[in-house]
Amino acid sequence: MNSKRDLPISTKRLTLRAFRKSDLDAMMAYHALPDVQRYLDWKARDRAEVQTALDAMIKQNRLTRPGDTFHLAVVKTSNDSLIGQISLRWTDATAGQAELRFIFNPAERKQGFATEAVKAAVDHGFEAFHFHRIFARCSGKNEPSARLLKGIGMRLEAHYREHALFHGEWDEELHFAILDREWKPSEVVREFPRKSGTQIARHLVA
């Protein structure tokens, strides 16, 4: 499996890169929002807890065995501001499967940033990591995420109704997935240093 040496990944407006210690304030800003918290697996995090999570994400930058997670910080290229995060967790080696997860700052909605970033991450999953199948889960009440996953071509494979209690309420969970042969790659520009180390070669992934 590849590692963070494949980063950054550049799209038209965004850069997907490894996390840095300096991302703490921006990460804290959206992790603490109720509109984000309602769909997360953990309860509200204070600054120390976000710091601990960030430290772990900085270290989790390669996939060497099932269970490992590859984290991507999503920043706007225009001002280098962190607007969200995406992860790919290698779940099954034999079947070549990974789980896609993402969180975005609600303040950046309705501009297409999340779709642009998620498509780039799925591209990376199929092309760099050679996954056979990528799947994602979201709450049945999380309409923006469900629309995003449908919009990039993922198939709704299951709808689990009242299958678990989540934050004191019955949870509706949607399962989406797509296979490598079904995926239509987006136009993603990756940047790699040339042998001289002084210039950047830009490669368009069609």
mmCIF file with all atom_site columns, C-alpha atoms in Angstrom:
data_model
loop_
_atom_site.group_PDB
_atom_site.id
_atom_site.type_symbol
_atom_site.label_atom_id
_atom_site.label_alt_id
_atom_site.label_comp_id
_atom_site.label_asym_id
_atom_site.label_entity_id
_atom_site.label_seq_id
_atom_site.pdbx_PDB_ins_code
_atom_site.Cartn_x
_atom_site.Cartn_y
_atom_site.Cartn_z
_atom_site.occupancy
_atom_site.B_iso_or_equiv
_atom_site.pdbx_formal_charge
_atom_site.auth_seq_id
_atom_site.auth_comp_id
_atom_site.auth_asym_id
_atom_site.auth_atom_id
_atom_site.pdbx_PDB_model_num
ATOM 1   C CA . MET A 1 1   ? 0.000   0.000   0.000   1.00 0.00 ? 1   MET A CA 1
ATOM 2   C CA . ASN A 1 2   ? 1.101   3.577   -0.637  1.00 0.00 ? 2   ASN A CA 1
ATOM 3   C CA . SER A 1 3   ? 1.678   6.220   2.007   1.00 0.00 ? 3   SER A CA 1
ATOM 4   C CA . LYS A 1 4   ? 1.706   9.971   2.444   1.00 0.00 ? 4   LYS A CA 1
ATOM 5   C CA . ARG A 1 5   ? 4.431   10.299  -0.202  1.00 0.00 ? 5   ARG A CA 1
ATOM 6   C CA . ASP A 1 6   ? 1.539   10.335  -2.711  1.00 0.00 ? 6   ASP A CA 1
ATOM 7   C CA . LEU A 1 7   ? 0.274   13.587  -1.234  1.00 0.00 ? 7   LEU A CA 1
ATOM 8   C CA . PRO A 1 8   ? -0.769  16.278  -1.836  1.00 0.00 ? 8   PRO A CA 1
ATOM 9   C CA . ILE A 1 9   ? -3.652  15.648  -4.196  1.00 0.00 ? 9   ILE A CA 1
ATOM 10  C CA . SER A 1 10  ? -4.851  18.768  -5.978  1.00 0.00 ? 10  SER A CA 1
ATOM 11  C CA . THR A 1 11  ? -8.253  19.430  -7.498  1.00 0.00 ? 11  THR A CA 1
ATOM 12  C CA . LYS A 1 12  ? -9.549  22.573  -9.157  1.00 0.00 ? 12  LYS A CA 1
ATOM 13  C CA . ARG A 1 13  ? -10.075 24.409  -5.850  1.00 0.00 ? 13  ARG A CA 1
ATOM 14  C CA . LEU A 1 14  ? -8.779  22.132  -3.121  1.00 0.00 ? 14  LEU A CA 1
ATOM 15  C CA . THR A 1 15  ? -5.692  20.429  -1.769  1.00 0.00 ? 15  THR A CA 1
ATOM 16  C CA . LEU A 1 16  ? -5.892  17.097  0.056   1.00 0.00 ? 16  LEU A CA 1
ATOM 17  C CA . ARG A 1 17  ? -2.833  16.682  2.255   1.00 0.00 ? 17  ARG A CA 1
ATOM 18  C CA . ALA A 1 18  ? -1.597  15.042  5.440   1.00 0.00 ? 18  ALA A CA 1
ATOM 19  C CA . PHE A 1 19  ? -2.711  16.580  8.716   1.00 0.00 ? 19  PHE A CA 1
ATOM 20  C CA . ARG A 1 20  ? -0.446  19.011  10.594  1.00 0.00 ? 20  ARG A CA 1
ATOM 21  C CA . LYS A 1 21  ? -0.271  20.132  14.210  1.00 0.00 ? 21  LYS A CA 1
ATOM 22  C CA . SER A 1 22  ? -1.278  23.625  13.052  1.00 0.00 ? 22  SER A CA 1
ATOM 23  C CA . ASP A 1 23  ? -4.706  22.272  11.987  1.00 0.00 ? 23  ASP A CA 1
ATOM 24  C CA . LEU A 1 24  ? -5.946  22.126  15.581  1.00 0.00 ? 24  LEU A CA 1
ATOM 25  C CA . ASP A 1 25  ? -7.918  25.402  15.721  1.00 0.00 ? 25  ASP A CA 1
ATOM 26  C CA . ALA A 1 26  ? -9.673  24.865  12.391  1.00 0.00 ? 26  ALA A CA 1
ATOM 27  C CA . MET A 1 27  ? -10.459 21.256  13.274  1.00 0.00 ? 27  MET A CA 1
ATOM 28  C CA . MET A 1 28  ? -11.820 22.296  16.668  1.00 0.00 ? 28  MET A CA 1
ATOM 29  C CA . ALA A 1 29  ? -14.028 24.907  15.002  1.00 0.00 ? 29  ALA A CA 1
ATOM 30  C CA . TYR A 1 30  ? -16.151 22.378  13.136  1.00 0.00 ? 30  TYR A CA 1
ATOM 31  C CA . HIS A 1 31  ? -15.875 19.361  15.450  1.00 0.00 ? 31  HIS A CA 1
ATOM 32  C CA . ALA A 1 32  ? -17.628 21.325  18.186  1.00 0.00 ? 32  ALA A CA 1
ATOM 33  C CA . LEU A 1 33  ? -20.631 22.356  16.061  1.00 0.00 ? 33  LEU A CA 1
ATOM 34  C CA . PRO A 1 34  ? -23.976 20.694  16.972  1.00 0.00 ? 34  PRO A CA 1
ATOM 35  C CA . ASP A 1 35  ? -24.784 20.267  13.274  1.00 0.00 ? 35  ASP A CA 1
ATOM 36  C CA . VAL A 1 36  ? -21.638 18.145  12.943  1.00 0.00 ? 36  VAL A CA 1
ATOM 37  C CA . GLN A 1 37  ? -21.847 16.404  16.312  1.00 0.00 ? 37  GLN A CA 1
ATOM 38  C CA . ARG A 1 38  ? -25.307 14.982  15.662  1.00 0.00 ? 38  ARG A CA 1
ATOM 39  C CA . TYR A 1 39  ? -23.879 12.579  13.083  1.00 0.00 ? 39  TYR A CA 1
ATOM 40  C CA . LEU A 1 40  ? -20.596 11.624  14.748  1.00 0.00 ? 40  LEU A CA 1
ATOM 41  C CA . ASP A 1 41  ? -19.891 8.447   16.702  1.00 0.00 ? 41  ASP A CA 1
ATOM 42  C CA . TRP A 1 42  ? -18.434 10.346  19.641  1.00 0.00 ? 42  TRP A CA 1
ATOM 43  C CA . LYS A 1 43  ? -19.800 12.950  21.994  1.00 0.00 ? 43  LYS A CA 1
ATOM 44  C CA . ALA A 1 44  ? -18.704 16.584  21.868  1.00 0.00 ? 44  ALA A CA 1
ATOM 45  C CA . ARG A 1 45  ? -14.938 16.917  22.115  1.00 0.00 ? 45  ARG A CA 1
ATOM 46  C CA . ASP A 1 46  ? -13.110 19.552  24.100  1.00 0.00 ? 46  ASP A CA 1
ATOM 47  C CA . ARG A 1 47  ? -9.825  21.000  22.906  1.00 0.00 ? 47  ARG A CA 1
ATOM 48  C CA . ALA A 1 48  ? -7.697  18.333  24.593  1.00 0.00 ? 48  ALA A CA 1
ATOM 49  C CA . GLU A 1 49  ? -9.725  15.540  22.989  1.00 0.00 ? 49  GLU A CA 1
ATOM 50  C CA . VAL A 1 50  ? -9.487  17.130  19.544  1.00 0.00 ? 50  VAL A CA 1
ATOM 51  C CA . GLN A 1 51  ? -5.733  17.485  20.076  1.00 0.00 ? 51  GLN A CA 1
ATOM 52  C CA . THR A 1 52  ? -5.492  13.767  20.891  1.00 0.00 ? 52  THR A CA 1
ATOM 53  C CA . ALA A 1 53  ? -7.538  12.889  17.795  1.00 0.00 ? 53  ALA A CA 1
ATOM 54  C CA . LEU A 1 54  ? -5.388  15.143  15.609  1.00 0.00 ? 54  LEU A CA 1
ATOM 55  C CA . ASP A 1 55  ? -2.151  13.626  16.939  1.00 0.00 ? 55  ASP A CA 1
ATOM 56  C CA . ALA A 1 56  ? -3.446  10.170  16.031  1.00 0.00 ? 56  ALA A CA 1
ATOM 57  C CA . MET A 1 57  ? -4.514  11.298  12.551  1.00 0.00 ? 57  MET A CA 1
ATOM 58  C CA . ILE A 1 58  ? -1.095  12.792  11.858  1.00 0.00 ? 58  ILE A CA 1
ATOM 59  C CA . LYS A 1 59  ? 0.466   9.382   12.518  1.00 0.00 ? 59  LYS A CA 1
ATOM 60  C CA . GLN A 1 60  ? -2.135  7.431   10.536  1.00 0.00 ? 60  GLN A CA 1
ATOM 61  C CA . ASN A 1 61  ? -0.819  8.191   7.066   1.00 0.00 ? 61  ASN A CA 1
ATOM 62  C CA . ARG A 1 62  ? -0.243  4.771   5.504   1.00 0.00 ? 62  ARG A CA 1
ATOM 63  C CA . LEU A 1 63  ? -2.088  1.515   4.984   1.00 0.00 ? 63  LEU A CA 1
ATOM 64  C CA . THR A 1 64  ? -0.073  -1.563  5.857   1.00 0.00 ? 64  THR A CA 1
ATOM 65  C CA . ARG A 1 65  ? -2.719  -3.956  7.182   1.00 0.00 ? 65  ARG A CA 1
ATOM 66  C CA . PRO A 1 66  ? -6.521  -4.225  7.443   1.00 0.00 ? 66  PRO A CA 1
ATOM 67  C CA . GLY A 1 67  ? -7.776  -1.871  10.142  1.00 0.00 ? 67  GLY A CA 1
ATOM 68  C CA . ASP A 1 68  ? -5.369  0.928   9.204   1.00 0.00 ? 68  ASP A CA 1
ATOM 69  C CA . THR A 1 69  ? -6.803  4.327   8.258   1.00 0.00 ? 69  THR A CA 1
ATOM 70  C CA . PHE A 1 70  ? -5.474  6.883   5.776   1.00 0.00 ? 70  PHE A CA 1
ATOM 71  C CA . HIS A 1 71  ? -6.467  10.444  6.749   1.00 0.00 ? 71  HIS A CA 1
ATOM 72  C CA . LEU A 1 72  ? -6.692  13.457  4.461   1.00 0.00 ? 72  LEU A CA 1
ATOM 73  C CA . ALA A 1 73  ? -7.014  17.098  5.473   1.00 0.00 ? 73  ALA A CA 1
ATOM 74  C CA . VAL A 1 74  ? -9.095  19.083  2.968   1.00 0.00 ? 74  VAL A CA 1
ATOM 75  C CA . VAL A 1 75  ? -7.987  22.692  2.510   1.00 0.00 ? 75  VAL A CA 1
ATOM 76  C CA . LYS A 1 76  ? -9.008  25.458  0.137   1.00 0.00 ? 76  LYS A CA 1
ATOM 77  C CA . THR A 1 77  ? -6.049  26.128  -2.128  1.00 0.00 ? 77  THR A CA 1
ATOM 78  C CA . SER A 1 78  ? -6.844  29.842  -2.319  1.00 0.00 ? 78  SER A CA 1
ATOM 79  C CA . ASN A 1 79  ? -6.179  30.509  1.366   1.00 0.00 ? 79  ASN A CA 1
ATOM 80  C CA . ASP A 1 80  ? -4.957  27.156  2.800   1.00 0.00 ? 80  ASP A CA 1
ATOM 81  C CA . SER A 1 81  ? -7.893  27.033  5.219   1.00 0.00 ? 81  SER A CA 1
ATOM 82  C CA . LEU A 1 82  ? -8.916  23.626  6.566   1.00 0.00 ? 82  LEU A CA 1
ATOM 83  C CA . ILE A 1 83  ? -12.575 22.925  5.749   1.00 0.00 ? 83  ILE A CA 1
ATOM 84  C CA . GLY A 1 84  ? -12.886 19.212  6.450   1.00 0.00 ? 84  GLY A CA 1
ATOM 85  C CA . GLN A 1 85  ? -11.408 15.762  6.549   1.00 0.00 ? 85  GLN A CA 1
ATOM 86  C CA . ILE A 1 86  ? -11.724 12.456  4.706   1.00 0.00 ? 86  ILE A CA 1
ATOM 87  C CA . SER A 1 87  ? -10.519 9.013   5.653   1.00 0.00 ? 87  SER A CA 1
ATOM 88  C CA . LEU A 1 88  ? -10.194 5.634   3.975   1.00 0.00 ? 88  LEU A CA 1
ATOM 89  C CA . ARG A 1 89  ? -10.097 2.654   6.348   1.00 0.00 ? 89  ARG A CA 1
ATOM 90  C CA . TRP A 1 90  ? -8.835  -0.618  4.935   1.00 0.00 ? 90  TRP A CA 1
ATOM 91  C CA . THR A 1 91  ? -11.421 -3.121  6.139   1.00 0.00 ? 91  THR A CA 1
ATOM 92  C CA . ASP A 1 92  ? -10.714 -6.321  4.207   1.00 0.00 ? 92  ASP A CA 1
ATOM 93  C CA . ALA A 1 93  ? -7.540  -7.468  2.443   1.00 0.00 ? 93  ALA A CA 1
ATOM 94  C CA . THR A 1 94  ? -8.998  -10.502 0.647   1.00 0.00 ? 94  THR A CA 1
ATOM 95  C CA . ALA A 1 95  ? -11.947 -8.564  -0.816  1.00 0.00 ? 95  ALA A CA 1
ATOM 96  C CA . GLY A 1 96  ? -9.976  -5.335  -1.268  1.00 0.00 ? 96  GLY A CA 1
ATOM 97  C CA . GLN A 1 97  ? -12.492 -3.189  0.603   1.00 0.00 ? 97  GLN A CA 1
ATOM 98  C CA . ALA A 1 98  ? -12.278 0.193   2.285   1.00 0.00 ? 98  ALA A CA 1
ATOM 99  C CA . GLU A 1 99  ? -14.686 2.422   4.176   1.00 0.00 ? 99  GLU A CA 1
ATOM 100 C CA . LEU A 1 100 ? -14.969 6.072   3.203   1.00 0.00 ? 100 LEU A CA 1
ATOM 101 C CA . ARG A 1 101 ? -15.742 8.611   5.922   1.00 0.00 ? 101 ARG A CA 1
ATOM 102 C CA . PHE A 1 102 ? -15.830 12.409  5.798   1.00 0.00 ? 102 PHE A CA 1
ATOM 103 C CA . ILE A 1 103 ? -16.605 15.492  7.893   1.00 0.00 ? 103 ILE A CA 1
ATOM 104 C CA . PHE A 1 104 ? -16.938 19.029  6.522   1.00 0.00 ? 104 PHE A CA 1
ATOM 105 C CA . ASN A 1 105 ? -17.483 22.405  8.102   1.00 0.00 ? 105 ASN A CA 1
ATOM 106 C CA . PRO A 1 106 ? -21.176 23.305  7.529   1.00 0.00 ? 106 PRO A CA 1
ATOM 107 C CA . ALA A 1 107 ? -20.095 26.892  6.759   1.00 0.00 ? 107 ALA A CA 1
ATOM 108 C CA . GLU A 1 108 ? -18.635 25.608  3.471   1.00 0.00 ? 108 GLU A CA 1
ATOM 109 C CA . ARG A 1 109 ? -21.793 23.887  2.243   1.00 0.00 ? 109 ARG A CA 1
ATOM 110 C CA . LYS A 1 110 ? -23.528 24.423  -1.102  1.00 0.00 ? 110 LYS A CA 1
ATOM 111 C CA . GLN A 1 111 ? -20.292 25.257  -2.905  1.00 0.00 ? 111 GLN A CA 1
ATOM 112 C CA . GLY A 1 112 ? -19.428 21.774  -4.140  1.00 0.00 ? 112 GLY A CA 1
ATOM 113 C CA . PHE A 1 113 ? -16.282 21.475  -2.019  1.00 0.00 ? 113 PHE A CA 1
ATOM 114 C CA . ALA A 1 114 ? -17.294 18.228  -0.315  1.00 0.00 ? 114 ALA A CA 1
ATOM 115 C CA . THR A 1 115 ? -18.177 16.527  -3.600  1.00 0.00 ? 115 THR A CA 1
ATOM 116 C CA . GLU A 1 116 ? -14.930 17.695  -5.186  1.00 0.00 ? 116 GLU A CA 1
ATOM 117 C CA . ALA A 1 117 ? -12.858 16.396  -2.288  1.00 0.00 ? 117 ALA A CA 1
ATOM 118 C CA . VAL A 1 118 ? -14.667 13.086  -1.849  1.00 0.00 ? 118 VAL A CA 1
ATOM 119 C CA . LYS A 1 119 ? -14.365 12.279  -5.554  1.00 0.00 ? 119 LYS A CA 1
ATOM 120 C CA . ALA A 1 120 ? -10.625 12.914  -5.357  1.00 0.00 ? 120 ALA A CA 1
ATOM 121 C CA . ALA A 1 121 ? -10.322 10.645  -2.307  1.00 0.00 ? 121 ALA A CA 1
ATOM 122 C CA . VAL A 1 122 ? -12.235 7.835   -4.038  1.00 0.00 ? 122 VAL A CA 1
ATOM 123 C CA . ASP A 1 123 ? -9.996  8.268   -7.086  1.00 0.00 ? 123 ASP A CA 1
ATOM 124 C CA . HIS A 1 124 ? -7.009  7.825   -4.791  1.00 0.00 ? 124 HIS A CA 1
ATOM 125 C CA . GLY A 1 125 ? -8.526  4.762   -3.165  1.00 0.00 ? 125 GLY A CA 1
ATOM 126 C CA . PHE A 1 126 ? -9.017  2.969   -6.465  1.00 0.00 ? 126 PHE A CA 1
ATOM 127 C CA . GLU A 1 127 ? -5.889  4.165   -8.268  1.00 0.00 ? 127 GLU A CA 1
ATOM 128 C CA . ALA A 1 128 ? -3.221  4.362   -5.567  1.00 0.00 ? 128 ALA A CA 1
ATOM 129 C CA . PHE A 1 129 ? -4.452  1.695   -3.156  1.00 0.00 ? 129 PHE A CA 1
ATOM 130 C CA . HIS A 1 130 ? -6.128  -0.539  -5.779  1.00 0.00 ? 130 HIS A CA 1
ATOM 131 C CA . PHE A 1 131 ? -9.234  -1.211  -3.726  1.00 0.00 ? 131 PHE A CA 1
ATOM 132 C CA . HIS A 1 132 ? -11.922 -3.332  -5.355  1.00 0.00 ? 132 HIS A CA 1
ATOM 133 C CA . ARG A 1 133 ? -14.857 -1.853  -3.422  1.00 0.00 ? 133 ARG A CA 1
ATOM 134 C CA . ILE A 1 134 ? -15.327 1.336   -1.409  1.00 0.00 ? 134 ILE A CA 1
ATOM 135 C CA . PHE A 1 135 ? -18.341 1.734   0.830   1.00 0.00 ? 135 PHE A CA 1
ATOM 136 C CA . ALA A 1 136 ? -19.749 4.459   3.060   1.00 0.00 ? 136 ALA A CA 1
ATOM 137 C CA . ARG A 1 137 ? -22.367 4.690   5.792   1.00 0.00 ? 137 ARG A CA 1
ATOM 138 C CA . CYS A 1 138 ? -24.455 7.645   6.872   1.00 0.00 ? 138 CYS A CA 1
ATOM 139 C CA . SER A 1 139 ? -27.500 8.391   8.977   1.00 0.00 ? 139 SER A CA 1
ATOM 140 C CA . GLY A 1 140 ? -30.818 8.239   7.192   1.00 0.00 ? 140 GLY A CA 1
ATOM 141 C CA . LYS A 1 141 ? -31.394 11.771  8.516   1.00 0.00 ? 141 LYS A CA 1
ATOM 142 C CA . ASN A 1 142 ? -28.155 13.068  7.028   1.00 0.00 ? 142 ASN A CA 1
ATOM 143 C CA . GLU A 1 143 ? -29.622 14.130  3.706   1.00 0.00 ? 143 GLU A CA 1
ATOM 144 C CA . PRO A 1 144 ? -26.585 16.165  2.486   1.00 0.00 ? 144 PRO A CA 1
ATOM 145 C CA . SER A 1 145 ? -24.257 13.174  2.868   1.00 0.00 ? 145 SER A CA 1
ATOM 146 C CA . ALA A 1 146 ? -26.745 10.798  1.230   1.00 0.00 ? 146 ALA A CA 1
ATOM 147 C CA . ARG A 1 147 ? -27.135 13.179  -1.731  1.00 0.00 ? 147 ARG A CA 1
ATOM 148 C CA . LEU A 1 148 ? -23.367 13.503  -2.051  1.00 0.00 ? 148 LEU A CA 1
ATOM 149 C CA . LEU A 1 149 ? -22.818 9.736   -2.102  1.00 0.00 ? 149 LEU A CA 1
ATOM 150 C CA . LYS A 1 150 ? -25.583 9.204   -4.654  1.00 0.00 ? 150 LYS A CA 1
ATOM 151 C CA . GLY A 1 151 ? -24.269 12.137  -6.690  1.00 0.00 ? 151 GLY A CA 1
ATOM 152 C CA . ILE A 1 152 ? -20.793 10.649  -7.106  1.00 0.00 ? 152 ILE A CA 1
ATOM 153 C CA . GLY A 1 153 ? -22.280 7.384   -8.342  1.00 0.00 ? 153 GLY A CA 1
ATOM 154 C CA . MET A 1 154 ? -22.426 5.246   -5.225  1.00 0.00 ? 154 MET A CA 1
ATOM 155 C CA . ARG A 1 155 ? -25.229 2.713   -5.030  1.00 0.00 ? 155 ARG A CA 1
ATOM 156 C CA . LEU A 1 156 ? -27.584 2.509   -2.032  1.00 0.00 ? 156 LEU A CA 1
ATOM 157 C CA . GLU A 1 157 ? -27.189 -1.123  -0.976  1.00 0.00 ? 157 GLU A CA 1
ATOM 158 C CA . ALA A 1 158 ? -29.025 -1.167  2.337   1.00 0.00 ? 158 ALA A CA 1
ATOM 159 C CA . HIS A 1 159 ? -31.286 0.869   4.579   1.00 0.00 ? 159 HIS A CA 1
ATOM 160 C CA . TYR A 1 160 ? -31.246 -0.326  8.179   1.00 0.00 ? 160 TYR A CA 1
ATOM 161 C CA . ARG A 1 161 ? -34.282 0.964   10.054  1.00 0.00 ? 161 ARG A CA 1
ATOM 162 C CA . GLU A 1 162 ? -34.198 1.410   13.827  1.00 0.00 ? 162 GLU A CA 1
ATOM 163 C CA . HIS A 1 163 ? -31.283 -1.004  14.049  1.00 0.00 ? 163 HIS A CA 1
ATOM 164 C CA . ALA A 1 164 ? -29.531 0.707   16.992  1.00 0.00 ? 164 ALA A CA 1
ATOM 165 C CA . LEU A 1 165 ? -29.920 3.454   19.558  1.00 0.00 ? 165 LEU A CA 1
ATOM 166 C CA . PHE A 1 166 ? -27.758 6.456   18.700  1.00 0.00 ? 166 PHE A CA 1
ATOM 167 C CA . HIS A 1 167 ? -27.647 9.533   20.948  1.00 0.00 ? 167 HIS A CA 1
ATOM 168 C CA . GLY A 1 168 ? -30.813 8.249   22.627  1.00 0.00 ? 168 GLY A CA 1
ATOM 169 C CA . GLU A 1 169 ? -32.809 7.852   19.404  1.00 0.00 ? 169 GLU A CA 1
ATOM 170 C CA . TRP A 1 170 ? -33.450 5.004   16.989  1.00 0.00 ? 170 TRP A CA 1
ATOM 171 C CA . ASP A 1 171 ? -30.899 5.164   14.195  1.00 0.00 ? 171 ASP A CA 1
ATOM 172 C CA . GLU A 1 172 ? -31.638 4.845   10.485  1.00 0.00 ? 172 GLU A CA 1
ATOM 173 C CA . GLU A 1 173 ? -28.440 3.907   8.653   1.00 0.00 ? 173 GLU A CA 1
ATOM 174 C CA . LEU A 1 174 ? -27.827 3.967   4.908   1.00 0.00 ? 174 LEU A CA 1
ATOM 175 C CA . HIS A 1 175 ? -25.090 1.882   3.278   1.00 0.00 ? 175 HIS A CA 1
ATOM 176 C CA . PHE A 1 176 ? -23.625 2.967   -0.069  1.00 0.00 ? 176 PHE A CA 1
ATOM 177 C CA . ALA A 1 177 ? -20.908 1.333   -2.174  1.00 0.00 ? 177 ALA A CA 1
ATOM 178 C CA . ILE A 1 178 ? -19.193 1.349   -5.561  1.00 0.00 ? 178 ILE A CA 1
ATOM 179 C CA . LEU A 1 179 ? -16.822 -1.066  -7.316  1.00 0.00 ? 179 LEU A CA 1
ATOM 180 C CA . ASP A 1 180 ? -13.591 -0.127  -9.037  1.00 0.00 ? 180 ASP A CA 1
ATOM 181 C CA . ARG A 1 181 ? -14.966 -1.018  -12.481 1.00 0.00 ? 181 ARG A CA 1
ATOM 182 C CA . GLU A 1 182 ? -18.038 1.166   -11.886 1.00 0.00 ? 182 GLU A CA 1
ATOM 183 C CA . TRP A 1 183 ? -16.093 4.265   -10.876 1.00 0.00 ? 183 TRP A CA 1
ATOM 184 C CA . LYS A 1 184 ? -15.605 7.086   -13.360 1.00 0.00 ? 184 LYS A CA 1
ATOM 185 C CA . PRO A 1 185 ? -12.408 8.907   -12.367 1.00 0.00 ? 185 PRO A CA 1
ATOM 186 C CA . SER A 1 186 ? -12.554 12.659  -11.993 1.00 0.00 ? 186 SER A CA 1
ATOM 187 C CA . GLU A 1 187 ? -9.906  14.978  -13.364 1.00 0.00 ? 187 GLU A CA 1
ATOM 188 C CA . VAL A 1 188 ? -7.471  15.100  -10.465 1.00 0.00 ? 188 VAL A CA 1
ATOM 189 C CA . VAL A 1 189 ? -4.066  16.728  -10.681 1.00 0.00 ? 189 VAL A CA 1
ATOM 190 C CA . ARG A 1 190 ? -1.378  15.091  -8.586  1.00 0.00 ? 190 ARG A CA 1
ATOM 191 C CA . GLU A 1 191 ? 1.901   16.784  -7.870  1.00 0.00 ? 191 GLU A CA 1
ATOM 192 C CA . PHE A 1 192 ? 5.170   14.854  -7.741  1.00 0.00 ? 192 PHE A CA 1
ATOM 193 C CA . PRO A 1 193 ? 8.680   16.265  -7.343  1.00 0.00 ? 193 PRO A CA 1
ATOM 194 C CA . ARG A 1 194 ? 10.960  15.705  -10.310 1.00 0.00 ? 194 ARG A CA 1
ATOM 195 C CA . LYS A 1 195 ? 14.307  14.007  -9.868  1.00 0.00 ? 195 LYS A CA 1
ATOM 196 C CA . SER A 1 196 ? 16.021  17.356  -9.524  1.00 0.00 ? 196 SER A CA 1
ATOM 197 C CA . GLY A 1 197 ? 13.861  18.123  -6.512  1.00 0.00 ? 197 GLY A CA 1
ATOM 198 C CA . THR A 1 198 ? 13.464  21.716  -7.656  1.00 0.00 ? 198 THR A CA 1
ATOM 199 C CA . GLN A 1 199 ? 10.485  21.477  -9.981  1.00 0.00 ? 199 GLN A CA 1
ATOM 200 C CA . ILE A 1 200 ? 7.014   19.996  -9.817  1.00 0.00 ? 200 ILE A CA 1
ATOM 201 C CA . ALA A 1 201 ? 5.658   17.679  -12.493 1.00 0.00 ? 201 ALA A CA 1
ATOM 202 C CA . ARG A 1 202 ? 1.886   17.863  -12.858 1.00 0.00 ? 202 ARG A CA 1
ATOM 203 C CA . HIS A 1 203 ? 0.067   14.704  -13.993 1.00 0.00 ? 203 HIS A CA 1
ATOM 204 C CA . LEU A 1 204 ? -3.551  14.711  -15.008 1.00 0.00 ? 204 LEU A CA 1
ATOM 205 C CA . VAL A 1 205 ? -5.439  11.558  -14.053 1.00 0.00 ? 205 VAL A CA 1
ATOM 206 C CA . ALA A 1 206 ? -8.165  11.189  -16.671 1.00 0.00 ? 206 ALA A CA 1
#
